[in-house]
C-alpha positions in Angstrom: 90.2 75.1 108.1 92.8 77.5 108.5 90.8 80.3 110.5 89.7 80.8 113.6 86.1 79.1 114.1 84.1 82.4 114.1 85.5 83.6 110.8 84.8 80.4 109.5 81.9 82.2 107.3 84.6 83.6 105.5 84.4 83.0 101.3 87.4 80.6 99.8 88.9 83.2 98.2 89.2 84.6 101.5 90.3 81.8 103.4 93.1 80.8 100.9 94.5 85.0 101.0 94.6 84.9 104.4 96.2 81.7 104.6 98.7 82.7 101.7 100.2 85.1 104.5 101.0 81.7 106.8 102.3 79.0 104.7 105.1 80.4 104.6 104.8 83.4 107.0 105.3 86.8 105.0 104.5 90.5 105.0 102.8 91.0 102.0 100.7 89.6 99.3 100.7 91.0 95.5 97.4 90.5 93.7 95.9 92.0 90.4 92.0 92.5 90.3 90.3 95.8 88.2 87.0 94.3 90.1 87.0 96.7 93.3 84.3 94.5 95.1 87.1 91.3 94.3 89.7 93.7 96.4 87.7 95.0 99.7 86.8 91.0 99.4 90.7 90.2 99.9 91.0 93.3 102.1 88.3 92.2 104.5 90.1 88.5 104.9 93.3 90.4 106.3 90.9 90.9 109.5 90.1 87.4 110.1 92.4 85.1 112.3 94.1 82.1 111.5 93.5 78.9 113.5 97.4 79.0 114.7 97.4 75.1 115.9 96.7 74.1 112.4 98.6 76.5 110.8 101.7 74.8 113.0 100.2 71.6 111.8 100.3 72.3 108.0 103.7 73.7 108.3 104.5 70.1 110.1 103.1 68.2 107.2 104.9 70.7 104.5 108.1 70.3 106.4 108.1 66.2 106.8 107.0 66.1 103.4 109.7 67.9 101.9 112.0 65.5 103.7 110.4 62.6 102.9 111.0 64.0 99.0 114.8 64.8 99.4 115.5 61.7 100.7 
């Protein structure tokens, strides 16, 4: 749900390493693999978009949550 419609074909594992650069918004991600095919896998997500809208939605829903818990 997190990418752009036509990269929806994308595996999980390559949905959720693409969205692990959004939520929260960083630079880099560390992984550990000695499978190769397991890394151009992760590689190849880094070229998919992200659906921004519910990227900004998530973030919403992270951000009221986290309210809701500290008060």
């Amino acid at each position: 749900m997190f990418l752009q419609p036509e990269h929806r074909g994308a595996s999980r594992v390559q949905a959720a390493f693409r969205a692990a650069y959004l939520l929260p918004p960083v630079a880099s991600v560390a992984v550990g693999s000695d499978d190769a095919e397991h890394l151009r896998e992760l590689v190849d997500a880094l070229h998919r978009n992200a659906n921004e809208a519910t990227v900004r939605q998530y973030r919403k829903l992270l951000r009221d949550h986290s309210r809701r818990q500290r008060a």
